[in-house]
Amino acid sequence: MPTMLLREFRLPADRPAVMGIVNVTPDSFADGGRHLDPRAAIAHAQALVAEGVDILDIGAESTRPGAAPVKTEEELARLLPVLDGVLGLGVPVSVDTMKPAVMQAVVTRGVSMLNDVRGFRDPAAFATAVAAAGQGVGLAIMHMSGEPRTMQAAPTYADVAAEVDAWLAERVAAFIAAGVAPARLCIDPGFGFGKTLEHNLALLRDLGRLTRHGVTVLAGLSRKSMLGLLTGRSDPEERLAASLAGALIAATNGATILRVHDVAATRDALAVWCATRTADERT
Ligand code: HH2
């Protein structure tokens, strides 16, 4: 699998990379409100770096089911002070946003990755992403059925794994046709984004098929409600064990970027996982 390049950063080639979540929001499902103050967000990012994070993913608009949209000015007002404090921490910084204007602004500030839960399906987002990739920025292309506000209403697929795979393959082909190198791209089935528990389990079971497109696979299961349904734990803070199990299953099935809240615990779990696998099996 090609190692992802994020501006001057290269992700590890001998183990899955850990992407640590920093939500600068009042309403994220697992940590909403905790890091809305830029100083708290920066302190959290510093703690994740100390825990061994490989990429920081900063988000200022919650995408949880039913979340209210945030205006561009508000999203940038939340993001920019945090970016000023984290861009010098020595790890690549990703921004989780759906808005082309926000993408443009944060690339100008120097972020190394754009993460769009809409998979850059907005033509302006696609054009902004292609231009950013020309400057070395990495792109995380996620599948979402519908929009955050309504996506969990009644998700239906004939064959979820085949449909998500085909959609992501089309997005990769579009980026490559626009001149973006595969090493700048990663794809993500979008666990919980317009999917029932059965859909999420089918996608996790069949994650390996996404590795056939010649780009990195990213998986984000951390603390998600599918884990709450499986364990009966309604409080996202109590889903660490389930999140670690999910991360290791995703790694076994081909994910080489794991998007998580709990960086130190995930690094520990991966250390054990890596020790039992050959170098070829790990990436
Ligand atoms: N999940 C969330 C947000 N962004 N990006 C990618 N690429 N993959 C994911 O699975 C993903 C994502 C939702 O989690 P979180 O950021 O913790 O919550 P919220 O959207 O409520 O802020």
Coordinates of C-alpha atoms and ligand atoms in Angstrom, one line a residue:
M1 CA 0.0 0.0 0.0
P2 CA 1.4 3.5 -0.8
T3 CA 2.4 5.5 2.2
M4 CA 0.4 8.8 2.4
L5 CA 2.3 12.0 1.9
L6 CA 0.9 15.1 3.7
R7 CA 3.0 18.1 2.6
E8 CA 6.5 17.5 4.1
F9 CA 5.2 14.6 6.3
R10 CA 5.2 10.9 5.4
L11 CA 3.0 8.6 7.4
P12 CA 4.7 5.5 9.0
A13 CA 5.3 2.7 6.6
D14 CA 5.6 -0.1 9.2
R15 CA 2.3 0.3 11.2
P16 CA -1.1 1.9 10.9
A17 CA -1.1 5.7 11.6
V18 CA -3.2 7.1 14.4
M19 CA -5.3 10.2 13.6
G20 CA -6.3 12.0 16.9
I21 CA -9.6 13.9 17.0
V22 CA -9.7 17.5 18.3
N23 CA -13.3 18.8 18.2
V24 CA -13.6 22.6 18.6
T25 CA -17.4 22.3 18.9
P26 CA -20.1 22.7 21.5
D27 CA -22.0 19.6 20.2
S28 CA -19.8 16.8 19.1
F29 CA -21.2 13.4 20.2
A30 CA -18.3 12.3 22.3
D31 CA -16.5 15.4 23.4
G32 CA -18.7 18.4 22.5
G33 CA -18.0 21.5 24.5
R34 CA -14.8 20.3 26.0
H35 CA -12.4 22.0 23.7
L36 CA -14.4 25.0 22.4
D37 CA -11.9 27.4 24.1
P38 CA -8.9 27.5 21.8
R39 CA -6.5 27.1 24.8
A40 CA -8.3 23.9 25.8
A41 CA -8.2 22.6 22.2
I42 CA -4.5 23.4 21.9
A43 CA -3.7 21.8 25.2
H44 CA -5.6 18.7 24.1
A45 CA -3.7 18.6 20.8
Q46 CA -0.4 18.9 22.7
A47 CA -1.5 15.9 24.9
L48 CA -2.3 13.9 21.8
V49 CA 1.1 14.6 20.4
A50 CA 2.7 13.5 23.7
E51 CA 0.6 10.3 23.4
G52 CA 2.1 9.5 19.9
V53 CA -0.4 10.9 17.5
D54 CA 0.5 10.7 13.8
I55 CA -2.0 13.2 12.5
L56 CA -4.2 15.8 14.3
D57 CA -7.7 16.1 12.9
I58 CA -9.3 19.4 13.9
G59 CA -13.0 19.8 13.4
A60 CA -15.2 22.9 14.1
E61 CA -18.6 21.6 12.9
S62 CA -20.2 18.5 14.4
T63 CA -21.4 15.9 11.9
R64 CA -23.3 13.8 14.4
P65 CA -26.8 12.8 13.2
G66 CA -29.1 15.8 13.5
A67 CA -26.2 18.3 14.0
A68 CA -27.0 21.9 13.1
P69 CA -24.9 23.5 10.3
V70 CA -22.3 26.1 11.3
K71 CA -21.7 29.3 9.2
T72 CA -18.3 29.7 7.4
E73 CA -17.3 32.7 9.6
E74 CA -18.1 30.8 12.8
E75 CA -16.3 27.7 11.7
L76 CA -13.2 29.8 10.8
A77 CA -13.4 31.7 14.1
R78 CA -13.3 28.4 15.9
L79 CA -10.5 26.9 13.8
L80 CA -8.0 29.6 13.1
P81 CA -6.8 30.3 16.7
V82 CA -6.4 26.6 17.3
L83 CA -4.5 26.1 14.0
D84 CA -2.1 28.9 15.1
G85 CA -1.3 26.9 18.2
V86 CA -1.0 23.4 16.6
L87 CA 0.7 24.0 13.3
G88 CA 4.1 24.1 14.9
L89 CA 3.7 20.8 16.9
G90 CA 5.7 18.7 14.5
V91 CA 2.8 16.5 13.3
P92 CA 0.6 16.9 10.2
V93 CA -2.6 18.8 10.8
S94 CA -5.8 17.8 9.1
V95 CA -9.0 19.9 9.1
D96 CA -12.4 18.2 9.0
T97 CA -14.6 20.5 7.0
M98 CA -17.3 20.3 4.3
K99 CA -16.9 24.0 3.2
P100 CA -14.7 25.0 0.2
A101 CA -14.1 28.5 1.8
V102 CA -12.9 26.9 5.0
M103 CA -10.7 24.5 3.0
Q104 CA -9.1 27.3 1.1
A105 CA -8.4 29.4 4.3
V106 CA -6.8 26.5 6.2
V107 CA -4.7 25.4 3.3
T108 CA -3.4 29.0 3.1
R109 CA -2.6 28.7 6.9
G110 CA -0.5 25.6 6.2
V111 CA -2.5 22.5 7.1
S112 CA -1.3 19.2 5.5
M113 CA -4.6 17.4 5.0
L114 CA -8.3 18.1 4.3
N115 CA -10.9 15.7 5.5
D116 CA -14.3 16.0 3.9
V117 CA -17.1 13.8 5.2
R118 CA -19.0 14.6 1.9
G119 CA -16.1 13.2 -0.1
F120 CA -15.5 16.5 -1.9
R121 CA -18.7 15.9 -3.9
D122 CA -19.4 19.6 -4.0
P123 CA -17.7 20.8 -7.3
A124 CA -16.2 23.8 -5.5
A125 CA -14.8 21.5 -2.8
F126 CA -13.4 19.2 -5.4
A127 CA -11.7 22.1 -7.3
T128 CA -10.3 23.4 -4.0
A129 CA -9.0 20.0 -3.0
V130 CA -7.3 19.4 -6.4
A131 CA -5.5 22.7 -6.1
A132 CA -4.5 21.9 -2.5
A133 CA -3.2 18.5 -3.5
G134 CA -1.0 20.3 -6.0
Q135 CA 0.6 22.0 -3.0
G136 CA 1.2 18.6 -1.4
V137 CA -1.9 18.5 0.8
G138 CA -3.5 15.1 1.5
L139 CA -7.2 14.4 1.0
A140 CA -9.5 12.1 3.1
I141 CA -12.5 11.2 0.9
M142 CA -15.3 9.9 3.1
H143 CA -18.6 8.3 2.0
M144 CA -21.8 9.7 3.5
S145 CA -25.3 8.9 2.4
G146 CA -27.3 12.1 2.5
E147 CA -26.6 15.0 4.9
P148 CA -25.8 15.0 8.6
R149 CA -29.1 16.4 9.6
T150 CA -31.1 13.6 8.0
M151 CA -28.7 10.8 7.2
Q152 CA -29.9 8.4 9.8
A153 CA -33.6 8.7 8.9
A154 CA -33.9 5.6 6.8
P155 CA -30.6 4.5 5.2
T156 CA -31.1 1.9 2.5
Y157 CA -28.7 0.0 0.2
A158 CA -29.1 -3.1 -1.9
D159 CA -25.5 -4.0 -1.1
V160 CA -23.8 -1.5 1.1
A161 CA -20.2 -2.7 0.7
A162 CA -20.5 -2.8 -3.1
E163 CA -22.2 0.6 -3.3
V164 CA -19.8 2.4 -0.9
D165 CA -16.8 0.8 -2.7
A166 CA -18.1 1.9 -6.2
W167 CA -18.7 5.5 -4.9
L168 CA -15.2 5.8 -3.4
A169 CA -13.7 4.2 -6.6
E170 CA -15.4 6.9 -8.7
R171 CA -14.1 9.7 -6.4
V172 CA -10.5 8.3 -6.6
A173 CA -10.8 8.0 -10.4
A174 CA -12.0 11.6 -10.6
F175 CA -9.1 12.9 -8.5
I176 CA -6.5 10.9 -10.4
A177 CA -8.0 12.2 -13.7
A178 CA -7.6 15.7 -12.3
G179 CA -3.9 15.0 -11.8
V180 CA -3.8 14.1 -8.1
A181 CA -1.2 11.5 -7.1
P182 CA -2.6 8.4 -5.3
A183 CA -0.2 9.1 -2.4
R184 CA -2.2 12.2 -1.6
L185 CA -5.5 10.3 -1.3
C186 CA -7.2 8.2 1.3
I187 CA -10.7 6.7 1.3
D188 CA -13.1 6.1 4.2
P189 CA -16.4 4.2 4.2
G190 CA -17.8 6.7 6.8
F191 CA -19.0 4.5 9.6
G192 CA -22.2 5.8 11.0
F193 CA -22.8 8.3 8.2
G194 CA -26.2 7.2 6.7
K195 CA -25.7 3.6 7.8
T196 CA -27.5 1.2 10.2
L197 CA -25.6 -1.1 12.5
E198 CA -25.9 -3.9 10.0
H199 CA -24.5 -1.6 7.2
N200 CA -21.6 -0.6 9.5
L201 CA -20.8 -4.2 10.3
A202 CA -21.0 -5.2 6.6
L203 CA -18.6 -2.4 5.8
L204 CA -16.1 -3.3 8.5
R205 CA -16.2 -7.0 7.6
D206 CA -15.6 -6.1 3.9
L207 CA -13.1 -3.2 4.5
G208 CA -10.4 -5.1 2.6
R209 CA -12.1 -4.5 -0.7
L210 CA -11.3 -0.8 -0.4
T211 CA -7.5 -1.5 -0.5
R212 CA -7.8 -2.5 -4.1
H213 CA -8.0 1.1 -5.3
G214 CA -4.3 1.7 -4.7
V215 CA -4.8 4.4 -2.0
T216 CA -4.7 4.4 1.8
V217 CA -7.8 3.3 3.7
L218 CA -8.9 5.3 6.8
A219 CA -11.4 4.0 9.3
G220 CA -13.2 6.0 12.1
L221 CA -15.1 3.9 14.6
S222 CA -14.0 5.6 17.8
R223 CA -16.8 5.8 20.4
K224 CA -19.5 5.7 17.7
S225 CA -23.0 4.7 18.4
M226 CA -22.6 1.3 16.6
L227 CA -20.3 0.4 19.4
G228 CA -22.9 1.6 22.0
L229 CA -25.5 -0.7 20.3
L230 CA -23.2 -3.7 20.4
T231 CA -22.1 -3.2 24.0
G232 CA -25.2 -1.6 25.6
R233 CA -23.0 1.4 26.6
S234 CA -25.0 4.6 26.0
D235 CA -22.2 6.9 27.3
P236 CA -19.6 7.4 24.5
E237 CA -16.9 7.8 27.2
E238 CA -17.5 4.2 28.2
R239 CA -16.7 2.8 24.7
L240 CA -12.9 2.7 24.9
A241 CA -12.7 -1.1 24.9
A242 CA -15.1 -1.4 22.0
S243 CA -13.2 1.3 20.2
L244 CA -9.9 -0.5 20.5
A245 CA -11.6 -3.7 19.3
G246 CA -13.0 -1.8 16.3
A247 CA -9.6 -0.2 15.6
L248 CA -7.8 -3.5 15.5
I249 CA -10.4 -5.2 13.3
A250 CA -10.2 -2.2 10.9
A251 CA -6.3 -2.5 10.9
T252 CA -6.6 -6.3 10.3
N253 CA -8.9 -5.6 7.4
G254 CA -6.6 -3.1 5.7
A255 CA -7.1 0.3 7.3
T256 CA -3.7 2.2 7.7
I257 CA -5.1 5.3 9.2
L258 CA -7.3 5.0 12.3
R259 CA -9.2 8.1 13.4
V260 CA -9.6 7.9 17.2
H261 CA -10.3 9.9 20.4
D262 CA -8.0 7.8 22.6
V263 CA -4.5 8.0 21.1
A264 CA -2.3 6.4 23.8
A265 CA -4.6 3.4 24.2
T266 CA -4.8 2.9 20.5
R267 CA -1.0 3.1 20.1
D268 CA -0.7 0.5 22.9
A269 CA -3.3 -1.8 21.2
L270 CA -1.5 -1.4 17.9
A271 CA 1.9 -2.2 19.5
V272 CA 0.6 -5.6 20.5
W273 CA -1.2 -6.1 17.1
C274 CA 2.0 -5.2 15.2
A275 CA 4.2 -7.5 17.2
T276 CA 2.2 -10.5 16.0
R277 CA 2.2 -9.6 12.3
T278 CA 4.8 -9.7 9.6
A279 CA 5.9 -6.4 8.0
D280 CA 3.8 -7.2 4.9
E281 CA 0.7 -7.8 7.0
R282 CA 1.0 -4.5 8.9
T283 CA 0.5 -2.1 6.0
Ligands
HH2_1 N1 -16.3 10.7 11.9 C1 -16.7 11.9 12.4 C2 -16.2 13.1 11.9 N2 -15.4 13.1 10.9 N3 -14.1 12.0 9.3 C3 -13.7 10.8 8.7 N4 -12.8 10.8 7.6 N5 -14.2 9.6 9.1 C4 -15.0 9.5 10.2 O1 -15.4 8.4 10.5 C5 -15.5 10.7 10.8 C6 -15.0 11.9 10.3 C7 -17.6 11.8 13.6 O2 -16.9 11.8 14.8 P1 -16.5 13.0 15.7 O3 -15.6 14.0 15.0 O4 -15.9 12.5 17.0 O5 -17.9 13.7 16.1 P2 -18.7 15.0 15.6 O6 -18.9 14.8 14.1 O7 -20.0 14.9 16.3 O8 -17.8 16.2 15.9

